[in-house]
Amino acid sequence: MSGNSSCAPGGACGKGLCGGLCKQTLREGTWGNNPISMQILGICSALAVTNKLENSLVMGAALIFVCAMSNLLVSLLRNATPRRIRMIAEVAIIATFVIIFDQILKAFYWDMSKNLGPYVGLIITNCIVMGRAEAFAMQNPPVVSVVDGIANGLGYAAVLGVIGFFRELAGSGKILGHVVLSPDWYSGNQVMILAPGAFLALGFLIALANLIKPVKEETT
Amino acid sequence: MNGTSPLLIVVAAIFTSNILLASFLGMCSFLACSRQIGTALGLGTAVIFVMTCTTAINYGIYHGVLVEGAPLLSTDLTFLTFIVFIAVIAAFVQFVEMFVERFSPGLYHALGIFLPLITVNCAILGASLFMVIRSYSFFQSVGFGFGGGAGWALAITLMAGLRKKMGYSNVPKPFRGVAIIMIITGVMAMAFMGFAGMVSIQ
């Protein structure tokens, strides 16, 4: 939804295997134009599943998979897709890969599937995946589109990992279920596990990102 | 789900488990459209309507077609849940848009741009998924859809009011924009936790 069009210009990477462009795409997705901290996309799941580091990592993996695969397929079909129905085609492609991931999770990691609840399904409406398919994969060849998908997924996963790390640490004194801050002298801060902690953590993270890499001022 | 009264679910969905403040759904449009109180109210109304109707329709489709041994098709098709739900939502929004345009041009111009935005509002899909996970009955689902929509509308309207006020305050530079809004939302979520003891649904 953000009208950000700073992705690589379409067509520029049409020649052969893209060496420099892949690197640039990777850098853009993970840091320069990070989907969460810079473009403010896909916040819902970033907040909901980060109460434990483990959940955050699985969700990050899900997004890398879905984003890369849907970018690949959208890009392969980009010349065959009529402009008018491209949105619905993108949604159908994304939903397919989300279903695949959800079924894998249900088959092999039932507990994790229970933990994540509806948020796996909600990847369909995650604006990052849709945004990358629409803004990048529709204009670029398959290889660089996959790289873009992986880069954005990685950027998303990194932010989730950071938030999950601090929320689990502050909330229960554990990391990945291992006790780090002994309960003898550290009593977990429940707020960090509950909903408000997620909003606060993300707020401070975005502020920190702004501090390191100032963006053009926006009126509130 | 046990026999919790649908009315109780409406109240709980608005206050104790607010779909935005407790389940984090619908954040994108919450951030994008909370600048003006009028805009927020318009979008909130549209969300209430669409959410109530789509949970009802999705309930019918899920229990009539998708589950194993359903009356219309006895095969287990639950793996298609996501794609069916999102298609229903998109189609319903499109239908409402055409219907409103034809019969109530005034309302169409008031809601115009918001209707397409609702398709990608994850709160709508989320409400349908929660309905399945918590195995609500039909009336409980409709109550949850309505309450969830009303809770979302309440939160975005409150935020629009706060953002108006915030125009006069001197926010530290790195926090300007989204960061301060997230923190305000966090404080709002804490305030809503005060309702927690009232009723609880899970």
XYZ file of C-alpha atoms in Angstrom, chain B residues 21-199:
179
model
C -5.308 -4.465 20.291
C -5.161 -8.074 21.428
C -4.876 -10.060 18.187
C -2.976 -7.470 16.120
C -5.189 -7.816 13.077
C -5.840 -5.035 10.600
C -2.727 -3.050 11.473
C -1.944 -1.869 7.938
C -5.153 0.016 7.331
C -5.160 1.064 10.976
C -1.870 2.883 10.423
C -2.758 4.208 6.987
C -6.283 5.484 7.561
C -6.243 6.895 11.083
C -5.373 10.467 10.174
C -8.914 11.845 10.068
C -11.777 10.964 12.392
C -14.265 11.027 9.490
C -12.182 8.642 7.414
C -11.685 6.342 10.373
C -15.416 6.218 11.089
C -16.260 5.517 7.452
C -13.775 2.693 7.196
C -14.847 1.354 10.596
C -18.486 1.167 9.498
C -17.549 -0.622 6.303
C -15.441 -3.120 8.257
C -18.269 -3.869 10.709
C -20.637 -4.596 7.831
C -18.253 -6.682 5.749
C -16.926 -8.636 8.716
C -20.372 -9.565 10.000
C -21.510 -10.762 6.577
C -18.334 -12.603 5.574
C -18.131 -14.572 8.834
C -21.746 -15.640 8.260
C -21.092 -16.669 4.639
C -17.815 -18.370 5.471
C -19.493 -20.259 8.306
C -22.063 -21.567 5.837
C -19.451 -22.596 3.299
C -17.082 -24.131 5.842
C -19.728 -26.235 7.552
C -21.790 -26.865 4.438
C -19.066 -27.812 1.981
C -15.548 -27.974 3.346
C -15.602 -30.127 6.495
C -15.592 -33.902 6.312
C -19.103 -35.285 6.047
C -20.656 -31.916 5.265
C -24.200 -31.980 3.890
C -23.262 -30.792 0.398
C -19.955 -32.556 -0.220
C -18.772 -35.267 2.097
C -15.061 -35.185 1.183
C -12.691 -33.466 3.600
C -11.708 -30.249 1.872
C -10.518 -28.279 4.875
C -7.101 -27.768 3.289
C -8.815 -25.399 0.857
C -10.039 -23.201 3.717
C -7.659 -20.281 3.146
C -8.191 -19.934 -0.564
C -11.974 -20.281 -0.285
C -12.211 -17.721 2.509
C -10.131 -15.118 0.710
C -12.086 -15.655 -2.506
C -15.376 -15.246 -0.653
C -14.171 -12.042 0.960
C -12.923 -10.573 -2.321
C -16.104 -11.516 -4.141
C -18.326 -10.182 -1.366
C -16.537 -6.861 -1.246
C -16.820 -6.542 -5.019
C -20.516 -7.380 -4.842
C -21.198 -4.877 -2.071
C -19.373 -2.223 -4.050
C -21.528 -2.776 -7.127
C -24.701 -3.018 -5.062
C -24.041 0.178 -3.146
C -23.056 2.013 -6.313
C -26.326 1.053 -7.961
C -28.731 1.688 -5.101
C -27.133 4.307 -2.895
C -24.741 6.612 -4.757
C -24.421 8.856 -1.690
C -23.126 6.040 0.471
C -20.968 4.872 -2.418
C -19.180 8.185 -2.561
C -18.779 8.223 1.210
C -17.339 4.701 1.344
C -15.933 4.596 -2.193
C -12.220 4.156 -1.700
C -12.512 2.133 1.492
C -14.341 -0.838 0.103
C -11.515 -2.224 -2.055
C -9.097 -1.667 0.828
C -11.129 -3.996 2.992
C -10.257 -7.066 0.923
C -6.670 -6.847 2.066
C -7.580 -6.041 5.657
C -6.315 -9.056 7.529
C -8.862 -8.556 10.319
C -11.594 -9.787 7.975
C -9.795 -13.010 7.078
C -8.622 -13.326 10.674
C -12.183 -13.234 12.023
C -13.153 -16.124 9.747
C -10.082 -18.131 10.765
C -10.713 -17.535 14.473
C -14.262 -18.734 13.906
C -12.913 -22.054 12.629
C -10.195 -22.429 15.266
C -12.530 -21.689 18.185
C -15.329 -23.756 16.563
C -18.070 -21.213 17.118
C -21.692 -21.962 16.323
C -23.448 -19.862 13.670
C -24.793 -17.176 15.992
C -21.564 -17.052 17.947
C -19.710 -16.508 14.649
C -21.983 -13.670 13.603
C -21.632 -12.143 17.063
C -17.869 -12.450 16.850
C -17.839 -10.908 13.364
C -19.943 -7.965 14.470
C -18.097 -7.465 17.752
C -14.726 -7.789 16.080
C -15.666 -5.184 13.486
C -17.044 -2.845 16.141
C -13.909 -3.263 18.248
C -11.729 -2.447 15.253
C -13.847 0.603 14.424
C -13.582 1.771 18.036
C -9.809 1.406 18.073
C -9.219 3.230 14.783
C -11.568 6.074 15.756
C -9.814 6.503 19.102
C -6.479 6.542 17.313
C -7.662 9.152 14.814
C -8.682 11.378 17.706
C -5.340 10.906 19.428
C -3.423 11.660 16.226
C -5.333 14.921 15.870
C -4.282 15.895 19.393
C -0.746 14.774 18.769
C -0.374 17.375 16.038
C 0.226 19.897 18.834
C 2.851 17.962 20.718
C 6.572 17.916 20.204
C 7.491 14.321 19.463
C 11.209 13.393 19.543
C 12.542 13.150 16.031
C 13.260 9.410 15.645
C 9.814 8.617 17.008
C 7.917 10.738 14.510
C 5.642 8.847 12.172
C 4.915 5.226 12.811
C 7.069 4.674 15.893
C 5.061 6.940 18.174
C 1.816 5.505 16.832
C 2.948 2.006 17.744
C 3.784 3.170 21.251
C 0.422 4.917 21.654
C -1.268 1.740 20.437
C 0.702 -0.158 23.067
C -0.594 2.160 25.778
C -4.113 1.792 24.403
C -3.730 -1.983 24.492
C -2.669 -1.729 28.132
C -5.728 0.381 28.883
C -7.947 -2.218 27.224
C -6.339 -4.895 29.375
C -8.198 -3.245 32.206
C -11.359 -4.834 30.827
C -9.780 -8.262 30.989
C -11.550 -9.492 34.080
C -15.002 -8.691 32.680
C -15.614 -11.576 30.289
